[in-house]
Structures are given as C-alpha cells and as structure tokens.
PDB file of C-alpha atoms in Angstrom:
ATOM      1  CA  MET A 200       8.497 -57.851 -72.686  1.00 83.00           C
ATOM      2  CA  LYS A 201      12.240 -57.990 -73.299  1.00 92.00           C
ATOM      3  CA  CYS A 202      13.294 -60.011 -76.391  1.00 95.00           C
ATOM      4  CA  PRO A 203      15.436 -63.020 -75.397  1.00 95.00           C
ATOM      5  CA  TYR A 204      17.415 -62.741 -78.664  1.00 96.00           C
ATOM      6  CA  CYS A 205      18.322 -59.054 -79.030  1.00 96.00           C
ATOM      7  CA  GLY A 206      17.213 -57.535 -75.718  1.00 95.00           C
ATOM      8  CA  ALA A 207      14.842 -55.016 -77.299  1.00 96.00           C
ATOM      9  CA  ILE A 208      11.898 -54.026 -75.129  1.00 94.00           C
ATOM     10  CA  ASP A 209       9.173 -53.661 -77.751  1.00 95.00           C
ATOM     11  CA  SER A 210       7.282 -56.711 -79.011  1.00 96.00           C
ATOM     12  CA  LYS A 211       3.792 -57.454 -80.235  1.00 96.00           C
ATOM     13  CA  VAL A 212       1.466 -60.318 -79.328  1.00 96.00           C
ATOM     14  CA  ILE A 213       0.720 -62.537 -82.330  1.00 96.00           C
ATOM     15  CA  ASP A 214      -1.348 -65.238 -80.621  1.00 95.00           C
ATOM     16  CA  SER A 215      -2.823 -65.655 -77.161  1.00 95.00           C
ATOM     17  CA  ARG A 216      -4.562 -68.731 -75.713  1.00 94.00           C
ATOM     18  CA  PRO A 217      -5.054 -70.493 -72.369  1.00 91.00           C
ATOM     19  CA  THR A 218      -2.909 -73.509 -71.483  1.00 86.00           C
ATOM     20  CA  GLU A 219      -4.580 -76.919 -71.202  1.00 83.00           C
ATOM     21  CA  ASP A 220      -5.024 -76.611 -67.437  1.00 81.00           C
ATOM     22  CA  GLY A 221      -6.499 -73.122 -67.807  1.00 83.00           C
ATOM     23  CA  GLU A 222      -4.100 -71.752 -65.190  1.00 81.00           C
ATOM     24  CA  LYS A 223      -1.924 -69.690 -67.562  1.00 90.00           C
ATOM     25  CA  ILE A 224      -2.144 -67.711 -70.788  1.00 94.00           C
ATOM     26  CA  ARG A 225       0.380 -68.648 -73.487  1.00 95.00           C
ATOM     27  CA  ARG A 226       1.386 -65.711 -75.676  1.00 96.00           C
ATOM     28  CA  ARG A 227       3.393 -65.862 -78.930  1.00 97.00           C
ATOM     29  CA  ARG A 228       5.247 -62.622 -79.400  1.00 97.00           C
ATOM     30  CA  GLU A 229       7.314 -61.077 -82.181  1.00 97.00           C
ATOM     31  CA  CYS A 230      10.173 -58.698 -81.464  1.00 97.00           C
ATOM     32  CA  LEU A 231       9.663 -55.411 -83.323  1.00 97.00           C
ATOM     33  CA  SER A 232      13.452 -55.000 -83.733  1.00 97.00           C
ATOM     34  CA  CYS A 233      14.842 -58.392 -84.827  1.00 97.00           C
ATOM     35  CA  LYS A 234      11.482 -59.945 -85.910  1.00 97.00           C
ATOM     36  CA  LYS A 235      12.207 -63.203 -84.043  1.00 97.00           C
ATOM     37  CA  ARG A 236       9.354 -64.913 -82.226  1.00 97.00           C
ATOM     38  CA  PHE A 237       9.240 -66.149 -78.643  1.00 96.00           C
ATOM     39  CA  THR A 238       6.685 -67.466 -76.162  1.00 95.00           C
ATOM     40  CA  THR A 239       5.715 -66.019 -72.782  1.00 94.00           C
ATOM     41  CA  TYR A 240       3.324 -67.281 -70.120  1.00 92.00           C
ATOM     42  CA  GLU A 241       1.092 -65.105 -67.973  1.00 91.00           C
ATOM     43  CA  ILE A 242      -0.140 -66.324 -64.584  1.00 85.00           C
ATOM     44  CA  VAL A 243      -2.251 -64.793 -61.829  1.00 79.00           C
ATOM     45  CA  GLU A 244      -0.150 -63.446 -59.001  1.00 70.00           C
ATOM     46  CA  THR A 245      -1.323 -64.968 -55.753  1.00 74.00           C
ATOM     47  CA  VAL A 246      -0.698 -63.822 -52.224  1.00 78.00           C
ATOM     48  CA  PRO A 247      -0.717 -66.670 -49.712  1.00 86.00           C
ATOM     49  CA  LEU A 248      -3.488 -66.832 -47.158  1.00 90.00           C
ATOM     50  CA  MET A 249      -2.019 -66.615 -43.649  1.00 94.00           C
ATOM     51  CA  VAL A 250      -3.593 -68.226 -40.590  1.00 95.00           C
ATOM     52  CA  VAL A 251      -3.246 -66.423 -37.267  1.00 95.00           C
ATOM     53  CA  LYS A 252      -3.215 -69.098 -34.593  1.00 93.00           C
ATOM     54  CA  LYS A 253      -4.403 -68.792 -30.989  1.00 88.00           C
ATOM     55  CA  ASP A 254      -0.837 -68.081 -29.804  1.00 94.00           C
ATOM     56  CA  HIS A 255      -0.671 -65.249 -32.415  1.00 94.00           C
ATOM     57  CA  SER A 256       1.881 -67.114 -34.537  1.00 96.00           C
ATOM     58  CA  ARG A 257       1.254 -67.214 -38.274  1.00 95.00           C
ATOM     59  CA  GLU A 258       1.471 -69.964 -40.847  1.00 95.00           C
ATOM     60  CA  VAL A 259       0.403 -70.393 -44.457  1.00 94.00           C
ATOM     61  CA  PHE A 260      -3.116 -71.823 -44.865  1.00 94.00           C
ATOM     62  CA  ASP A 261      -2.859 -75.554 -45.448  1.00 94.00           C
ATOM     63  CA  ARG A 262      -5.914 -77.057 -47.124  1.00 93.00           C
ATOM     64  CA  GLN A 263      -4.676 -80.578 -46.356  1.00 95.00           C
ATOM     65  CA  LYS A 264      -4.403 -79.828 -42.635  1.00 95.00           C
ATOM     66  CA  LEU A 265      -8.046 -78.694 -42.554  1.00 95.00           C
ATOM     67  CA  LEU A 266      -9.140 -81.723 -44.572  1.00 95.00           C
ATOM     68  CA  ASN A 267      -7.249 -84.077 -42.230  1.00 95.00           C
ATOM     69  CA  GLY A 268      -8.959 -82.603 -39.173  1.00 93.00           C
ATOM     70  CA  MET A 269     -12.366 -82.989 -40.762  1.00 95.00           C
ATOM     71  CA  LEU A 270     -11.515 -86.541 -41.907  1.00 96.00           C
ATOM     72  CA  ARG A 271     -10.680 -87.496 -38.311  1.00 94.00           C
ATOM     73  CA  ALA A 272     -14.044 -86.151 -37.157  1.00 93.00           C
ATOM     74  CA  CYS A 273     -15.811 -88.218 -39.841  1.00 95.00           C
ATOM     75  CA  GLU A 274     -14.019 -91.491 -39.125  1.00 94.00           C
ATOM     76  CA  LYS A 275     -16.476 -94.424 -39.365  1.00 94.00           C
ATOM     77  CA  ARG A 276     -19.291 -92.039 -40.324  1.00 95.00           C
ATOM     78  CA  PRO A 277     -21.362 -92.101 -43.543  1.00 96.00           C
ATOM     79  CA  VAL A 278     -19.573 -89.086 -45.021  1.00 95.00           C
ATOM     80  CA  SER A 279     -17.711 -89.564 -48.298  1.00 95.00           C
ATOM     81  CA  PHE A 280     -14.310 -88.139 -49.082  1.00 93.00           C
ATOM     82  CA  GLN A 281     -15.918 -86.212 -51.948  1.00 94.00           C
ATOM     83  CA  GLN A 282     -18.350 -84.529 -49.536  1.00 96.00           C
ATOM     84  CA  LEU A 283     -15.500 -83.517 -47.238  1.00 95.00           C
ATOM     85  CA  ASP A 284     -13.318 -82.336 -50.105  1.00 93.00           C
ATOM     86  CA  ALA A 285     -16.213 -80.211 -51.390  1.00 94.00           C
ATOM     87  CA  ALA A 286     -16.751 -78.778 -47.877  1.00 95.00           C
ATOM     88  CA  VAL A 287     -13.068 -77.848 -47.613  1.00 94.00           C
ATOM     89  CA  SER A 288     -13.259 -76.259 -51.075  1.00 92.00           C
ATOM     90  CA  ARG A 289     -16.245 -74.169 -49.945  1.00 94.00           C
ATOM     91  CA  ILE A 290     -14.336 -73.044 -46.835  1.00 95.00           C
ATOM     92  CA  GLU A 291     -11.243 -72.211 -48.869  1.00 91.00           C
ATOM     93  CA  GLN A 292     -13.325 -70.244 -51.376  1.00 89.00           C
ATOM     94  CA  MET A 293     -15.034 -68.286 -48.578  1.00 91.00           C
ATOM     95  CA  LEU A 294     -11.634 -67.390 -47.139  1.00 91.00           C
ATOM     96  CA  LEU A 295     -10.218 -66.333 -50.507  1.00 85.00           C
ATOM     97  CA  ASN A 296     -13.343 -64.316 -51.344  1.00 86.00           C
ATOM     98  CA  SER A 297     -13.029 -62.326 -48.112  1.00 83.00           C
ATOM     99  CA  TYR A 298      -9.929 -60.533 -49.462  1.00 77.00           C
ATOM    100  CA  ASP A 299      -8.374 -60.728 -45.995  1.00 83.00           C
ATOM    101  CA  ARG A 300      -4.908 -62.173 -46.402  1.00 87.00           C
ATOM    102  CA  GLU A 301      -4.845 -63.073 -42.698  1.00 93.00           C
ATOM    103  CA  VAL A 302      -7.573 -65.122 -41.079  1.00 94.00           C
ATOM    104  CA  SER A 303      -7.820 -66.474 -37.552  1.00 94.00           C
ATOM    105  CA  SER A 304      -7.725 -70.195 -36.906  1.00 92.00           C
ATOM    106  CA  ILE A 305     -10.868 -69.648 -34.810  1.00 90.00           C
ATOM    107  CA  HIS A 306     -12.750 -68.384 -37.867  1.00 93.00           C
ATOM    108  CA  ILE A 307     -11.567 -71.388 -39.926  1.00 94.00           C
ATOM    109  CA  GLY A 308     -12.699 -73.728 -37.145  1.00 92.00           C
ATOM    110  CA  ASP A 309     -16.121 -72.065 -37.054  1.00 91.00           C
ATOM    111  CA  LEU A 310     -16.474 -72.480 -40.827  1.00 95.00           C
ATOM    112  CA  ALA A 311     -15.445 -76.142 -40.546  1.00 95.00           C
ATOM    113  CA  MET A 312     -18.034 -76.717 -37.821  1.00 91.00           C
ATOM    114  CA  GLU A 313     -20.755 -75.123 -39.975  1.00 92.00           C
ATOM    115  CA  GLN A 314     -19.877 -77.456 -42.853  1.00 96.00           C
ATOM    116  CA  LEU A 315     -19.706 -80.549 -40.637  1.00 94.00           C
ATOM    117  CA  LYS A 316     -23.028 -79.713 -38.998  1.00 90.00           C
ATOM    118  CA  GLN A 317     -24.636 -79.916 -42.452  1.00 92.00           C
ATOM    119  CA  LEU A 318     -22.962 -83.260 -43.208  1.00 95.00           C
ATOM    120  CA  ASP A 319     -23.159 -85.282 -39.999  1.00 92.00           C
ATOM    121  CA  ASP A 320     -24.149 -84.452 -36.402  1.00 87.00           C
ATOM    122  CA  VAL A 321     -21.703 -86.907 -34.839  1.00 88.00           C
ATOM    123  CA  ALA A 322     -18.792 -85.586 -36.897  1.00 92.00           C
ATOM    124  CA  TYR A 323     -19.799 -82.063 -35.917  1.00 87.00           C
ATOM    125  CA  VAL A 324     -19.781 -82.930 -32.197  1.00 85.00           C
ATOM    126  CA  ARG A 325     -16.453 -84.748 -32.522  1.00 86.00           C
ATOM    127  CA  PHE A 326     -14.848 -81.772 -34.250  1.00 89.00           C
ATOM    128  CA  ALA A 327     -16.404 -79.325 -31.782  1.00 82.00           C
ATOM    129  CA  SER A 328     -15.147 -81.333 -28.801  1.00 78.00           C
ATOM    130  CA  VAL A 329     -11.539 -81.025 -30.013  1.00 78.00           C
ATOM    131  CA  TYR A 330     -11.833 -77.544 -31.491  1.00 72.00           C
ATOM    132  CA  ARG A 331     -13.618 -75.981 -28.535  1.00 69.00           C
ATOM    133  CA  GLN A 332     -11.567 -78.039 -26.062  1.00 66.00           C
ATOM    134  CA  PHE A 333     -14.520 -79.046 -23.914  1.00 63.00           C
ATOM    135  CA  SER A 334     -13.245 -78.991 -20.367  1.00 59.00           C
ATOM    136  CA  ASP A 335     -15.828 -81.370 -18.908  1.00 65.00           C
ATOM    137  CA  VAL A 336     -18.951 -83.394 -19.647  1.00 68.00           C
ATOM    138  CA  ASN A 337     -21.243 -80.458 -18.776  1.00 71.00           C
ATOM    139  CA  THR A 338     -19.734 -78.283 -21.519  1.00 71.00           C
ATOM    140  CA  PHE A 339     -20.118 -81.180 -23.933  1.00 69.00           C
ATOM    141  CA  MET A 340     -23.760 -81.662 -22.895  1.00 74.00           C
ATOM    142  CA  GLU A 341     -24.485 -77.939 -23.348  1.00 76.00           C
ATOM    143  CA  GLU A 342     -23.243 -78.143 -26.945  1.00 71.00           C
ATOM    144  CA  LEU A 343     -25.425 -81.204 -27.585  1.00 74.00           C
ATOM    145  CA  LYS A 344     -28.441 -79.471 -26.024  1.00 79.00           C
ATOM    146  CA  ASP A 345     -27.902 -76.384 -28.232  1.00 77.00           C
ATOM    147  CA  MET A 346     -27.639 -78.601 -31.279  1.00 73.00           C
ATOM    148  CA  LEU A 347     -30.853 -80.474 -30.415  1.00 75.00           C
ATOM    149  CA  ASP A 348     -32.701 -77.228 -29.630  1.00 78.00           C
ATOM    150  CA  ASN A 349     -31.682 -75.794 -33.004  1.00 74.00           C
ATOM    151  CA  ARG A 350     -32.822 -78.961 -34.745  1.00 71.00           C
ATOM    152  CA  SER A 351     -36.221 -78.728 -32.992  1.00 71.00           C
ATOM    153  CA  LYS A 352     -36.615 -75.105 -34.054  1.00 74.00           C
ATOM    154  CA  MET A 353     -35.771 -75.966 -37.672  1.00 68.00           C
ATOM    155  CA  SER A 354     -38.239 -78.846 -37.835  1.00 67.00           C
ATOM    156  CA  GLY A 355     -41.000 -76.696 -36.304  1.00 67.00           C
ATOM    157  CA  ASN A 356     -41.503 -78.691 -33.081  1.00 56.00           C
TER     158      ASN A 356
END
C-alpha cells in the first residue's frame, strides 16, 4: 500500500478490525520509510449479477423489482412483508451462490414461483398468470389442476 505522506510502497499493518457494519476491514498501517501512520479499508470486490431477459437484453439484477412483483401477487393476501423480503433474500442468495454472473429472467421467475407456492396458493397463481402469460382460461385451469394434483399427492390422498 502506497504511503499517502511520502509515497513509499512498503508499510506494515499495526491493527486490523471489522467496521461496525461488518462490510469492510479497517487497517491501521505504518510506513516503513517515514514511520507515519495511515488508515486503509478493505472491501470485497463484487461483480454485479446480470439478468438476461426474454428479448436477450441484459440488465443488472434489481432486488426491489423482484420484491415489487411478488408484492403485487400478494396484494390483499395474508402474507407479511417480512415473509416476502425473506423469500426474495433466499432467491438472491441462490442466484449469488450459483457463481453464474448471468441468469435468465425465466430462472428468476421460476424461483419466485417456488417461493410464492410455499407462502400462498393465490399469490402463486396470480404471479404465474402474469409470468407465464396465460393465453386463455384453459391454460389457467391447467395450472390450477397441476397445483391441486400436486397438493393431493403431498397430502397422501
């Protein structure tokens, strides 16, 4: 680390501790040439997660955009903001853990539907109807039938 006082390159770390928010490491350093002390901060380098949309355009992943879509699906439903926020956090963590820096909007939509299905059936169907762009009532009914069949299988009926 270059000394801000004399420009020398060599310094030693005297003290190292995390910042209050835990996002950075604060390091006190001493220049080996002029003996003056200075502070540096170390942060994790992040690469933004890119979303590849259906038209093949790309945009930076926007957590708020996903949350807003899920909030709309849960309007007037017994799903708390905290539950939705936690679901979005789980989705975001899954995406970040995949190490793919580009992810399709289709995959994000599928993850959102999985989370909503666990929270509220009506919200799931609402989201699916927009996300899958149901073309008619028959397509909508097929989705409902699949959902009910899966529920029957899970309950052992």
